[in-house]
Amino acid sequence: MTAKVETVGKCRILRVGGRIDFESALDFEQRINSMMEEDADCFVVELSEVELLSSAGLRVLLSTAKRISQRQASLGLAAPSEVVRQVFEISHFNLLFKIFPSVAEALTALQGPNATIQTDEPAEEASLSETASLAEKTESSAPVAPVVRTPASPEIRGVESSRTPLPPSVPIMRSTQEPPATSPPRPSAVPEPSNGPGTLLAQPPPLPRATQIPTGSRTSEPPVAPPLVPRPEAKYPAQLEVRAEGTSYPCKDGDVIGTEGQLAKAYFRQISNLAPRHLLIGQLDGRWFVFTPKNVQHPFILDGVPLRTGERKFLQFVEHQAEFSGHVFGLRLVQEQPKEGLFSRIFGRKKQG
Amino acid sequence: MRQSYSYEIRNQPTALQGLQQELDLTLFADLKHSVLRGTILLVIDELVSNLLKYGFSAAPDQRSYLKVAFDDEWLEIELKDNGHRFNPLLRPEPNLVGQGLSDRQVGGLGLYLVLKMMDEMHYEWIQPWNCLRLRKRINEGCK
């Protein structure tokens, strides 16, 4: 897999090529994390040179989209190759993501059509010069260079009128008024009731209807940021639990997440590339913290920020979101209720003094 | 003209990497069509990674045989393994319809992608082998 990060105005672009598969998904995630280290309003992942995007890559994209939506920023996928487009259609990612035929169109839609970026250097990438109004700065990915800032934020407008119409063969990114860009009827598997031998033949599934599309998920308008809701602070004393795939796993001081850990083993054993002791969970003065040992190469991401190795991170909110290699799980602090004995419950609390 | 390629996959952590190198040297050296290559890569990556993660236990004698064949009309992929008995065709499909970003579960798409990419699927358990055969009709453009 190859990857290169560029900055254009307030957008960061990750150009990916090659195979995003089981082996390289972690590298892909690290590249995305690098892209997201710098503050930016929008992020674009360019996929024209991607030969394979497996489910491991889809996981990374989905968790990235969730993180970006928490940051009130926007994410666009640009120029997917035919193979990638097929994968998006089957997985319905084309209904979840804003997908554009080119990086230039993604930038126009996400930044606004009149975004004029003041840069010190001329544009270097030919493909980005498609948008004449965008002067840009192209930077190498490692180390991540500071984002070139505009003197004032570019105006964000509706972009329907300014977007280049797509050719009919490109079933990506339509406005909500148009019929959904769905895949042609594909064969679907109809499993046999028994576990024995069986042959499954192609059967066309019903076409998805417009009502099945999540509202607002495919508009090309710049997303309207939802109002910021303050995160509720945790109230100590509290119990900590890991929440994954609908199950809660109570934590105790000294728990370990990793291949040697016993906490939520059924969930964490699905995650490859975990270190034996990837994340330690502990309590200090009654407050919960997580700790990443120094030998861990790829720390968990907590609330969108990679954890630093060798440092305790105290949990201060009721809900925290952790992720690794495309797997997302929650850490929730549940306030402890004061324990009352039988007599207290019957006769009331003993009064002090 | 029908072309056929066979590979053996051992129960080793680096098996998938090794297989991909072999594929590059053999099958993909001959096959240039990007969509067909992409389909084969995806199917193999999902099936073999799933097998290495869940299908095999610690026994080193566990192994798998992969066969990829294609002619002007059909692509066929056969995977035979002596890991845990598992019929992927009976796995329930993930619920993808009408789910927004926040509702959407991360993961669970690998086998679903494989089954949707192919046109015909056949599974058989022949003690101690899981035998999975997948076929895809090749479009005009893929030849």
CSV table of N, CA, C and O in Angstrom, one decimal, chain A residues 19-23 51-56 58-60 62-63 65-66 69 82-83 86-87 90-93 95-97 186-203 205 212-214 245-246 269-272 326-328, chain B residues 13-14 16-17 20 24 28 34-39 41-43 45-46 49 52-54 85-87 89-91 93 96-113 115-125 133 136:
chain,number,residue,atom,x,y,z
A,19,ARG,N,-2.9,-2.1,-2.4
A,19,ARG,CA,-3.9,-3.0,-1.7
A,19,ARG,C,-4.1,-2.6,-0.3
A,19,ARG,O,-3.2,-2.5,0.5
A,20,ILE,N,-5.4,-2.4,0.0
A,20,ILE,CA,-5.7,-2.2,1.4
A,20,ILE,C,-6.4,-3.5,1.9
A,20,ILE,O,-7.6,-3.7,1.6
A,21,ASP,N,-5.6,-4.3,2.5
A,21,ASP,CA,-6.1,-5.7,2.8
A,21,ASP,C,-5.9,-5.9,4.3
A,21,ASP,O,-5.6,-5.0,5.1
A,22,PHE,N,-6.1,-7.2,4.7
A,22,PHE,CA,-5.9,-7.6,6.0
A,22,PHE,C,-4.6,-7.2,6.6
A,22,PHE,O,-4.4,-6.8,7.7
A,23,GLU,N,-3.5,-7.4,5.7
A,23,GLU,CA,-2.2,-7.1,6.2
A,23,GLU,C,-1.9,-5.6,6.3
A,23,GLU,O,-1.2,-5.2,7.2
A,51,GLU,N,-6.1,-1.0,-5.7
A,51,GLU,CA,-6.4,-2.2,-6.4
A,51,GLU,C,-7.3,-3.1,-5.6
A,51,GLU,O,-8.1,-3.9,-6.2
A,52,LEU,N,-7.3,-3.0,-4.3
A,52,LEU,CA,-8.1,-3.8,-3.4
A,52,LEU,C,-8.5,-3.1,-2.1
A,52,LEU,O,-7.6,-2.5,-1.5
A,53,LEU,N,-9.7,-3.1,-1.8
A,53,LEU,CA,-10.2,-2.5,-0.5
A,53,LEU,C,-11.0,-3.6,0.1
A,53,LEU,O,-12.1,-3.9,-0.2
A,54,SER,N,-10.4,-4.3,1.1
A,54,SER,CA,-11.1,-5.4,1.8
A,54,SER,C,-11.9,-4.9,2.9
A,54,SER,O,-11.9,-3.7,3.2
A,55,SER,N,-12.6,-5.8,3.6
A,55,SER,CA,-13.4,-5.4,4.8
A,55,SER,C,-12.6,-4.7,5.9
A,55,SER,O,-13.0,-3.9,6.6
A,56,ALA,N,-11.3,-5.1,6.0
A,56,ALA,CA,-10.4,-4.5,7.0
A,56,ALA,C,-10.2,-3.0,6.6
A,56,ALA,O,-10.2,-2.2,7.5
A,58,LEU,N,-12.5,-1.3,4.9
A,58,LEU,CA,-13.8,-0.6,5.2
A,58,LEU,C,-14.0,-0.3,6.7
A,58,LEU,O,-14.5,0.8,7.0
A,59,ARG,N,-13.5,-1.2,7.5
A,59,ARG,CA,-13.5,-0.9,9.0
A,59,ARG,C,-12.8,0.4,9.3
A,59,ARG,O,-13.3,1.2,10.1
A,60,VAL,N,-11.6,0.6,8.7
A,60,VAL,CA,-10.9,1.8,9.0
A,60,VAL,C,-11.6,3.0,8.5
A,60,VAL,O,-11.7,4.0,9.2
A,62,LEU,N,-14.8,3.4,8.1
A,62,LEU,CA,-16.0,3.6,8.9
A,62,LEU,C,-15.7,4.3,10.2
A,62,LEU,O,-16.3,5.2,10.7
A,63,SER,N,-14.7,3.7,10.9
A,63,SER,CA,-14.3,4.3,12.2
A,63,SER,C,-13.7,5.7,12.0
A,63,SER,O,-14.0,6.6,12.8
A,65,ALA,N,-14.8,7.8,9.7
A,65,ALA,CA,-15.9,8.7,9.5
A,65,ALA,C,-16.6,9.0,10.8
A,65,ALA,O,-17.0,10.1,11.0
A,66,LYS,N,-16.7,8.0,11.7
A,66,LYS,CA,-17.3,8.3,13.0
A,66,LYS,C,-16.5,9.3,13.8
A,66,LYS,O,-17.0,10.2,14.4
A,69,SER,N,-16.9,12.8,12.3
A,69,SER,CA,-18.2,13.4,12.5
A,69,SER,C,-18.2,13.9,14.0
A,69,SER,O,-18.9,14.9,14.2
A,82,GLU,N,-12.9,1.1,-10.0
A,82,GLU,CA,-14.1,0.3,-10.2
A,82,GLU,C,-14.3,-0.8,-9.2
A,82,GLU,O,-15.4,-1.0,-8.7
A,83,VAL,N,-13.2,-1.4,-8.8
A,83,VAL,CA,-13.3,-2.5,-7.8
A,83,VAL,C,-13.7,-1.9,-6.5
A,83,VAL,O,-14.6,-2.5,-5.8
A,86,GLN,N,-17.4,-1.1,-6.5
A,86,GLN,CA,-18.2,-2.3,-6.3
A,86,GLN,C,-18.3,-2.6,-4.8
A,86,GLN,O,-19.4,-2.9,-4.3
A,87,VAL,N,-17.2,-2.5,-4.1
A,87,VAL,CA,-17.2,-2.8,-2.7
A,87,VAL,C,-18.1,-1.9,-1.9
A,87,VAL,O,-18.8,-2.2,-1.0
A,90,ILE,N,-21.8,-2.8,-2.5
A,90,ILE,CA,-22.2,-4.0,-1.8
A,90,ILE,C,-22.4,-3.7,-0.3
A,90,ILE,O,-23.3,-4.2,0.3
A,91,SER,N,-21.4,-3.0,0.2
A,91,SER,CA,-21.4,-2.7,1.6
A,91,SER,C,-22.3,-1.5,2.0
A,91,SER,O,-22.4,-1.2,3.2
A,92,HIS,N,-22.9,-0.9,1.0
A,92,HIS,CA,-23.8,0.3,1.2
A,92,HIS,C,-23.0,1.5,1.7
A,92,HIS,O,-23.6,2.4,2.3
A,93,PHE,N,-21.7,1.4,1.6
A,93,PHE,CA,-20.9,2.6,2.0
A,93,PHE,C,-21.2,3.8,1.1
A,93,PHE,O,-21.0,4.9,1.5
A,95,LEU,N,-23.9,4.8,0.5
A,95,LEU,CA,-25.0,5.6,1.1
A,95,LEU,C,-24.6,6.3,2.4
A,95,LEU,O,-25.3,7.1,2.9
A,96,LEU,N,-23.4,5.9,2.9
A,96,LEU,CA,-22.9,6.5,4.2
A,96,LEU,C,-21.9,7.6,3.9
A,96,LEU,O,-21.8,8.5,4.7
A,97,PHE,N,-21.2,7.5,2.8
A,97,PHE,CA,-20.1,8.4,2.6
A,97,PHE,C,-20.4,9.4,1.4
A,97,PHE,O,-21.2,9.0,0.5
A,186,ARG,N,-27.8,-7.5,-7.9
A,186,ARG,CA,-26.7,-8.4,-7.8
A,186,ARG,C,-27.3,-9.8,-7.3
A,186,ARG,O,-28.3,-9.8,-6.6
A,187,PRO,N,-26.5,-10.8,-7.5
A,187,PRO,CA,-27.0,-12.1,-7.0
A,187,PRO,C,-26.9,-12.0,-5.5
A,187,PRO,O,-26.0,-11.4,-4.9
A,188,SER,N,-27.8,-12.7,-4.9
A,188,SER,CA,-27.7,-12.8,-3.4
A,188,SER,C,-27.7,-14.2,-3.0
A,188,SER,O,-28.3,-15.1,-3.6
A,189,ALA,N,-27.1,-14.5,-1.8
A,189,ALA,CA,-27.0,-15.8,-1.3
A,189,ALA,C,-28.3,-16.2,-0.6
A,189,ALA,O,-28.7,-15.4,0.2
A,190,VAL,N,-28.9,-17.3,-0.9
A,190,VAL,CA,-30.0,-17.7,-0.1
A,190,VAL,C,-29.6,-19.0,0.6
A,190,VAL,O,-29.5,-20.1,0.0
A,191,PRO,N,-29.3,-18.9,1.9
A,191,PRO,CA,-28.7,-20.1,2.5
A,191,PRO,C,-29.7,-21.3,2.6
A,191,PRO,O,-30.9,-21.0,2.8
A,192,GLU,N,-29.2,-22.4,2.6
A,192,GLU,CA,-30.0,-23.6,2.8
A,192,GLU,C,-30.2,-23.8,4.2
A,192,GLU,O,-29.4,-23.4,5.1
A,193,PRO,N,-31.4,-24.4,4.6
A,193,PRO,CA,-31.6,-24.6,6.0
A,193,PRO,C,-30.7,-25.6,6.7
A,193,PRO,O,-30.4,-25.4,7.9
A,194,SER,N,-30.1,-26.5,6.0
A,194,SER,CA,-29.2,-27.5,6.7
A,194,SER,C,-27.8,-27.0,6.6
A,194,SER,O,-27.4,-26.2,5.8
A,195,ASN,N,-26.9,-27.7,7.3
A,195,ASN,CA,-25.5,-27.4,7.3
A,195,ASN,C,-24.8,-28.3,6.3
A,195,ASN,O,-23.6,-28.4,6.1
A,196,GLY,N,-25.6,-29.0,5.5
A,196,GLY,CA,-25.0,-30.0,4.6
A,196,GLY,C,-24.6,-29.4,3.3
A,196,GLY,O,-24.6,-28.2,3.1
A,197,PRO,N,-24.4,-30.2,2.3
A,197,PRO,CA,-24.1,-29.7,1.0
A,197,PRO,C,-25.2,-28.8,0.4
A,197,PRO,O,-26.3,-29.0,0.7
A,198,GLY,N,-24.8,-27.9,-0.4
A,198,GLY,CA,-25.8,-27.0,-1.0
A,198,GLY,C,-25.2,-26.1,-2.0
A,198,GLY,O,-24.1,-25.7,-1.9
A,199,THR,N,-26.0,-25.8,-3.0
A,199,THR,CA,-25.6,-24.9,-4.1
A,199,THR,C,-26.5,-23.7,-4.0
A,199,THR,O,-27.7,-23.8,-3.9
A,200,LEU,N,-25.9,-22.5,-4.1
A,200,LEU,CA,-26.6,-21.3,-4.0
A,200,LEU,C,-26.5,-20.6,-5.4
A,200,LEU,O,-25.5,-20.5,-6.0
A,201,LEU,N,-27.7,-20.3,-5.9
A,201,LEU,CA,-27.7,-19.7,-7.2
A,201,LEU,C,-28.1,-18.2,-7.1
A,201,LEU,O,-28.7,-17.8,-6.2
A,202,ALA,N,-27.8,-17.5,-8.2
A,202,ALA,CA,-28.0,-16.1,-8.2
A,202,ALA,C,-29.5,-15.8,-8.2
A,202,ALA,O,-30.3,-16.4,-8.9
A,203,GLN,N,-29.9,-14.9,-7.3
A,203,GLN,CA,-31.3,-14.4,-7.2
A,203,GLN,C,-31.2,-12.9,-7.1
A,203,GLN,O,-30.6,-12.4,-6.2
A,205,PRO,N,-31.9,-9.4,-5.8
A,205,PRO,CA,-32.6,-8.8,-4.7
A,205,PRO,C,-33.5,-7.7,-5.1
A,205,PRO,O,-33.3,-7.1,-6.2
A,212,GLN,N,-35.2,4.0,2.0
A,212,GLN,CA,-34.3,3.2,2.8
A,212,GLN,C,-33.0,4.0,3.0
A,212,GLN,O,-32.1,3.6,3.8
A,213,ILE,N,-32.8,5.1,2.3
A,213,ILE,CA,-31.6,5.9,2.5
A,213,ILE,C,-31.7,6.8,3.7
A,213,ILE,O,-32.6,7.5,3.9
A,214,PRO,N,-30.6,6.7,4.5
A,214,PRO,CA,-30.7,7.6,5.7
A,214,PRO,C,-30.8,9.1,5.3
A,214,PRO,O,-30.1,9.5,4.4
A,245,GLU,N,-19.9,-4.3,21.1
A,245,GLU,CA,-20.9,-5.1,20.3
A,245,GLU,C,-22.1,-5.4,21.2
A,245,GLU,O,-22.5,-6.6,21.3
A,246,GLY,N,-22.5,-4.4,22.0
A,246,GLY,CA,-23.7,-4.6,22.7
A,246,GLY,C,-23.6,-5.3,24.1
A,246,GLY,O,-24.5,-5.5,24.8
A,269,ARG,N,-10.2,-10.7,21.1
A,269,ARG,CA,-9.4,-11.7,20.4
A,269,ARG,C,-9.7,-11.6,18.9
A,269,ARG,O,-9.0,-12.2,18.1
A,270,GLN,N,-10.8,-10.9,18.5
A,270,GLN,CA,-11.1,-10.7,17.1
A,270,GLN,C,-10.1,-9.7,16.5
A,270,GLN,O,-10.0,-9.6,15.3
A,271,ILE,N,-9.4,-8.9,17.3
A,271,ILE,CA,-8.6,-7.8,16.8
A,271,ILE,C,-7.2,-8.3,16.7
A,271,ILE,O,-6.5,-8.8,17.6
A,272,SER,N,-6.7,-8.2,15.4
A,272,SER,CA,-5.3,-8.7,15.2
A,272,SER,C,-4.4,-7.5,15.6
A,272,SER,O,-4.8,-6.4,15.7
A,326,GLY,N,-9.6,-0.3,13.3
A,326,GLY,CA,-11.0,-0.3,12.8
A,326,GLY,C,-12.1,-0.8,13.8
A,326,GLY,O,-13.2,-0.8,13.5
A,327,HIS,N,-11.7,-1.3,14.9
A,327,HIS,CA,-12.6,-1.8,15.9
A,327,HIS,C,-12.9,-0.7,16.9
A,327,HIS,O,-11.9,-0.1,17.4
A,328,VAL,N,-14.2,-0.4,17.2
A,328,VAL,CA,-14.5,0.7,18.1
A,328,VAL,C,-15.2,0.1,19.3
A,328,VAL,O,-16.1,-0.8,19.1
B,13,PRO,N,1.4,-17.8,10.7
B,13,PRO,CA,1.0,-16.4,10.8
B,13,PRO,C,1.3,-15.6,9.5
B,13,PRO,O,0.6,-14.7,9.1
B,14,THR,N,2.4,-16.0,8.8
B,14,THR,CA,2.8,-15.3,7.6
B,14,THR,C,2.2,-15.9,6.3
B,14,THR,O,2.6,-15.6,5.2
B,16,LEU,N,-0.7,-15.7,4.7
B,16,LEU,CA,-1.4,-14.8,3.8
B,16,LEU,C,-0.4,-14.0,3.0
B,16,LEU,O,-0.5,-13.8,1.7
B,17,GLN,N,0.6,-13.5,3.6
B,17,GLN,CA,1.7,-12.7,3.0
B,17,GLN,C,2.4,-13.6,1.9
B,17,GLN,O,2.6,-13.1,0.8
B,20,GLN,N,0.1,-14.2,-1.1
B,20,GLN,CA,0.0,-13.0,-2.0
B,20,GLN,C,1.2,-12.9,-2.9
B,20,GLN,O,1.1,-12.5,-4.0
B,24,ASP,N,1.2,-13.0,-6.9
B,24,ASP,CA,1.8,-12.0,-7.8
B,24,ASP,C,2.7,-12.6,-8.8
B,24,ASP,O,2.8,-12.1,-10.0
B,28,PHE,N,-1.3,-13.4,-11.1
B,28,PHE,CA,-1.4,-12.0,-11.5
B,28,PHE,C,-0.3,-11.6,-12.5
B,28,PHE,O,-0.4,-10.5,-13.1
B,34,SER,N,-8.2,-5.4,-14.3
B,34,SER,CA,-8.1,-4.9,-12.9
B,34,SER,C,-9.3,-5.4,-12.1
B,34,SER,O,-9.2,-5.7,-10.9
B,35,VAL,N,-10.5,-5.5,-12.7
B,35,VAL,CA,-11.7,-5.9,-11.9
B,35,VAL,C,-11.6,-7.3,-11.5
B,35,VAL,O,-11.9,-7.7,-10.4
B,36,LEU,N,-11.1,-8.1,-12.4
B,36,LEU,CA,-11.0,-9.6,-12.1
B,36,LEU,C,-9.9,-9.8,-11.1
B,36,LEU,O,-10.1,-10.6,-10.1
B,37,ARG,N,-8.8,-9.1,-11.2
B,37,ARG,CA,-7.8,-9.1,-10.2
B,37,ARG,C,-8.3,-8.7,-8.9
B,37,ARG,O,-8.0,-9.3,-7.8
B,38,GLY,N,-9.0,-7.6,-8.9
B,38,GLY,CA,-9.6,-7.1,-7.6
B,38,GLY,C,-10.5,-8.1,-7.0
B,38,GLY,O,-10.5,-8.2,-5.7
B,39,THR,N,-11.4,-8.7,-7.8
B,39,THR,CA,-12.3,-9.7,-7.2
B,39,THR,C,-11.5,-10.9,-6.6
B,39,THR,O,-11.8,-11.3,-5.5
B,41,LEU,N,-8.5,-11.0,-5.5
B,41,LEU,CA,-7.7,-10.5,-4.4
B,41,LEU,C,-8.6,-10.4,-3.2
B,41,LEU,O,-8.3,-10.8,-2.1
B,42,LEU,N,-9.8,-9.8,-3.4
B,42,LEU,CA,-10.7,-9.6,-2.3
B,42,LEU,C,-11.2,-10.9,-1.7
B,42,LEU,O,-11.2,-11.1,-0.5
B,43,VAL,N,-11.6,-11.8,-2.6
B,43,VAL,CA,-12.1,-13.1,-2.1
B,43,VAL,C,-11.1,-13.9,-1.3
B,43,VAL,O,-11.3,-14.4,-0.3
B,45,ASP,N,-8.3,-12.7,0.1
B,45,ASP,CA,-7.9,-12.0,1.3
B,45,ASP,C,-8.9,-12.2,2.4
B,45,ASP,O,-8.6,-12.5,3.6
B,46,GLU,N,-10.2,-12.1,2.1
B,46,GLU,CA,-11.3,-12.3,3.1
B,46,GLU,C,-11.3,-13.8,3.6
B,46,GLU,O,-11.4,-14.0,4.8
B,49,SER,N,-7.8,-14.8,5.4
B,49,SER,CA,-7.6,-14.1,6.7
B,49,SER,C,-8.6,-14.7,7.7
B,49,SER,O,-8.3,-14.8,8.9
B,52,LEU,N,-7.4,-18.1,8.8
B,52,LEU,CA,-6.2,-18.0,9.7
B,52,LEU,C,-6.6,-17.5,11.1
B,52,LEU,O,-6.1,-17.9,12.1
B,53,LYS,N,-7.6,-16.6,11.1
B,53,LYS,CA,-8.0,-16.0,12.4
B,53,LYS,C,-8.9,-17.0,13.2
B,53,LYS,O,-8.8,-17.1,14.4
B,54,TYR,N,-9.9,-17.6,12.5
B,54,TYR,CA,-10.9,-18.4,13.2
B,54,TYR,C,-10.9,-19.9,12.9
B,54,TYR,O,-11.4,-20.7,13.7
B,85,ARG,N,-15.1,-26.9,11.3
B,85,ARG,CA,-16.2,-27.0,10.4
B,85,ARG,C,-16.9,-25.7,10.3
B,85,ARG,O,-17.4,-25.2,11.4
B,86,PHE,N,-17.1,-25.2,9.2
B,86,PHE,CA,-17.8,-23.8,9.1
B,86,PHE,C,-18.3,-23.7,7.7
B,86,PHE,O,-17.6,-23.7,6.7
B,87,ASN,N,-19.6,-23.5,7.6
B,87,ASN,CA,-20.3,-23.2,6.4
B,87,ASN,C,-20.6,-21.7,6.3
B,87,ASN,O,-21.5,-21.2,6.9
B,89,LEU,N,-22.0,-20.0,4.1
B,89,LEU,CA,-23.3,-19.7,3.4
B,89,LEU,C,-24.4,-19.6,4.4
B,89,LEU,O,-25.5,-19.1,4.1
B,90,LEU,N,-24.2,-20.2,5.6
B,90,LEU,CA,-25.3,-20.1,6.6
B,90,LEU,C,-25.1,-18.9,7.5
B,90,LEU,O,-26.0,-18.7,8.4
B,91,ARG,N,-24.1,-18.2,7.3
B,91,ARG,CA,-23.9,-17.0,8.2
B,91,ARG,C,-24.9,-15.9,7.8
B,91,ARG,O,-25.1,-15.6,6.7
B,93,GLU,N,-26.7,-12.5,7.1
B,93,GLU,CA,-26.2,-11.3,6.4
B,93,GLU,C,-26.3,-10.1,7.4
B,93,GLU,O,-27.2,-10.0,8.2
B,96,LEU,N,-27.7,-3.9,6.7
B,96,LEU,CA,-27.0,-2.7,6.2
B,96,LEU,C,-28.1,-1.6,5.7
B,96,LEU,O,-27.7,-0.5,5.5
B,97,VAL,N,-29.3,-2.0,5.6
B,97,VAL,CA,-30.3,-1.1,5.1
B,97,VAL,C,-30.8,-0.1,6.1
B,97,VAL,O,-31.1,-0.5,7.2
B,98,GLY,N,-30.9,1.1,5.7
B,98,GLY,CA,-31.5,2.2,6.5
B,98,GLY,C,-30.6,2.5,7.7
B,98,GLY,O,-31.2,3.1,8.7
B,99,GLN,N,-29.4,2.2,7.7
B,99,GLN,CA,-28.5,2.5,8.9
B,99,GLN,C,-27.7,3.7,8.6
B,99,GLN,O,-27.0,3.8,7.6
B,100,GLY,N,-27.7,4.7,9.5
B,100,GLY,CA,-26.8,5.8,9.4
B,100,GLY,C,-25.5,5.5,9.9
B,100,GLY,O,-25.2,4.4,10.4
B,101,LEU,N,-24.6,6.5,9.8
B,101,LEU,CA,-23.2,6.3,10.3
B,101,LEU,C,-23.1,5.9,11.7
B,101,LEU,O,-22.3,5.0,12.1
B,102,SER,N,-23.9,6.5,12.6
B,102,SER,CA,-23.8,6.2,14.0
B,102,SER,C,-24.3,4.8,14.3
B,102,SER,O,-23.8,4.2,15.3
B,103,ASP,N,-25.3,4.3,13.6
B,103,ASP,CA,-25.8,3.0,13.9
B,103,ASP,C,-25.0,1.9,13.3
B,103,ASP,O,-25.1,0.7,13.7
B,104,ARG,N,-24.2,2.2,12.3
B,104,ARG,CA,-23.5,1.2,11.6
B,104,ARG,C,-22.4,0.5,12.4
B,104,ARG,O,-21.5,1.2,12.9
B,105,GLN,N,-22.5,-0.8,12.5
B,105,GLN,CA,-21.5,-1.6,13.2
B,105,GLN,C,-20.2,-1.6,12.4
B,105,GLN,O,-20.3,-1.8,11.2
B,106,VAL,N,-19.1,-1.5,13.1
B,106,VAL,CA,-17.8,-1.6,12.4
B,106,VAL,C,-17.5,-3.1,12.3
B,106,VAL,O,-17.5,-3.8,13.3
B,107,GLY,N,-17.3,-3.6,11.2
B,107,GLY,CA,-16.9,-5.0,11.0
B,107,GLY,C,-18.0,-5.9,10.6
B,107,GLY,O,-19.2,-5.5,10.3
B,108,GLY,N,-17.7,-7.2,10.3
B,108,GLY,CA,-18.7,-8.2,10.0
B,108,GLY,C,-19.0,-8.2,8.5
B,108,GLY,O,-20.0,-8.8,8.1
B,109,LEU,N,-18.2,-7.6,7.7
B,109,LEU,CA,-18.5,-7.5,6.2
B,109,LEU,C,-17.7,-8.4,5.3
B,109,LEU,O,-18.1,-8.6,4.2
B,110,GLY,N,-16.7,-9.0,5.9
B,110,GLY,CA,-15.8,-9.8,5.0
B,110,GLY,C,-16.4,-10.9,4.2
B,110,GLY,O,-16.4,-10.9,3.0
B,111,LEU,N,-17.1,-11.8,4.9
B,111,LEU,CA,-17.7,-12.9,4.1
B,111,LEU,C,-18.9,-12.4,3.3
B,111,LEU,O,-19.1,-13.0,2.2
B,112,TYR,N,-19.6,-11.4,3.8
B,112,TYR,CA,-20.7,-10.9,3.1
B,112,TYR,C,-20.2,-10.3,1.7
B,112,TYR,O,-20.8,-10.5,0.7
B,113,LEU,N,-19.1,-9.6,1.7
B,113,LEU,CA,-18.5,-9.1,0.5
B,113,LEU,C,-18.2,-10.2,-0.5
B,113,LEU,O,-18.5,-10.1,-1.7
B,115,LEU,N,-19.5,-13.3,-0.7
B,115,LEU,CA,-20.6,-13.9,-1.2
B,115,LEU,C,-21.4,-13.0,-2.2
B,115,LEU,O,-22.0,-13.5,-3.2
B,116,LYS,N,-21.3,-11.7,-2.0
B,116,LYS,CA,-22.0,-10.8,-2.9
B,116,LYS,C,-21.2,-10.6,-4.2
B,116,LYS,O,-21.8,-10.2,-5.2
B,117,MET,N,-19.9,-10.8,-4.1
B,117,MET,CA,-19.1,-10.6,-5.3
B,117,MET,C,-19.3,-11.7,-6.3
B,117,MET,O,-19.0,-11.6,-7.5
B,118,MET,N,-19.6,-12.9,-5.8
B,118,MET,CA,-19.7,-14.1,-6.6
B,118,MET,C,-21.1,-14.4,-7.0
B,118,MET,O,-22.1,-14.0,-6.4
B,119,ASP,N,-21.3,-15.2,-8.1
B,119,ASP,CA,-22.6,-15.5,-8.6
B,119,ASP,C,-23.1,-16.8,-8.1
B,119,ASP,O,-24.3,-17.0,-7.9
B,120,GLU,N,-22.3,-17.8,-7.8
B,120,GLU,CA,-22.7,-19.1,-7.4
B,120,GLU,C,-21.8,-19.6,-6.2
B,120,GLU,O,-20.6,-19.4,-6.3
B,121,MET,N,-22.4,-20.2,-5.2
B,121,MET,CA,-21.6,-20.6,-4.1
B,121,MET,C,-22.1,-22.0,-3.7
B,121,MET,O,-23.2,-22.3,-3.7
B,122,HIS,N,-21.1,-22.8,-3.4
B,122,HIS,CA,-21.4,-24.2,-3.0
B,122,HIS,C,-20.5,-24.6,-1.9
B,122,HIS,O,-19.3,-24.4,-1.9
B,123,TYR,N,-21.1,-25.1,-0.8
B,123,TYR,CA,-20.3,-25.6,0.3
B,123,TYR,C,-20.6,-27.0,0.6
B,123,TYR,O,-21.7,-27.5,0.5
B,124,GLU,N,-19.5,-27.8,1.0
B,124,GLU,CA,-19.7,-29.2,1.3
B,124,GLU,C,-18.7,-29.5,2.4
B,124,GLU,O,-17.6,-29.1,2.4
B,125,TRP,N,-19.2,-30.3,3.4
B,125,TRP,CA,-18.3,-30.8,4.4
B,125,TRP,C,-18.0,-32.3,4.1
B,125,TRP,O,-18.8,-33.2,4.1
B,133,ARG,N,-16.8,-23.7,-2.9
B,133,ARG,CA,-16.5,-23.5,-4.4
B,133,ARG,C,-17.4,-22.2,-4.7
B,133,ARG,O,-18.6,-22.2,-4.5
B,136,LYS,N,-18.0,-17.0,-10.6
B,136,LYS,CA,-18.5,-15.7,-11.0
B,136,LYS,C,-18.5,-15.7,-12.5
B,136,LYS,O,-17.5,-16.1,-13.2
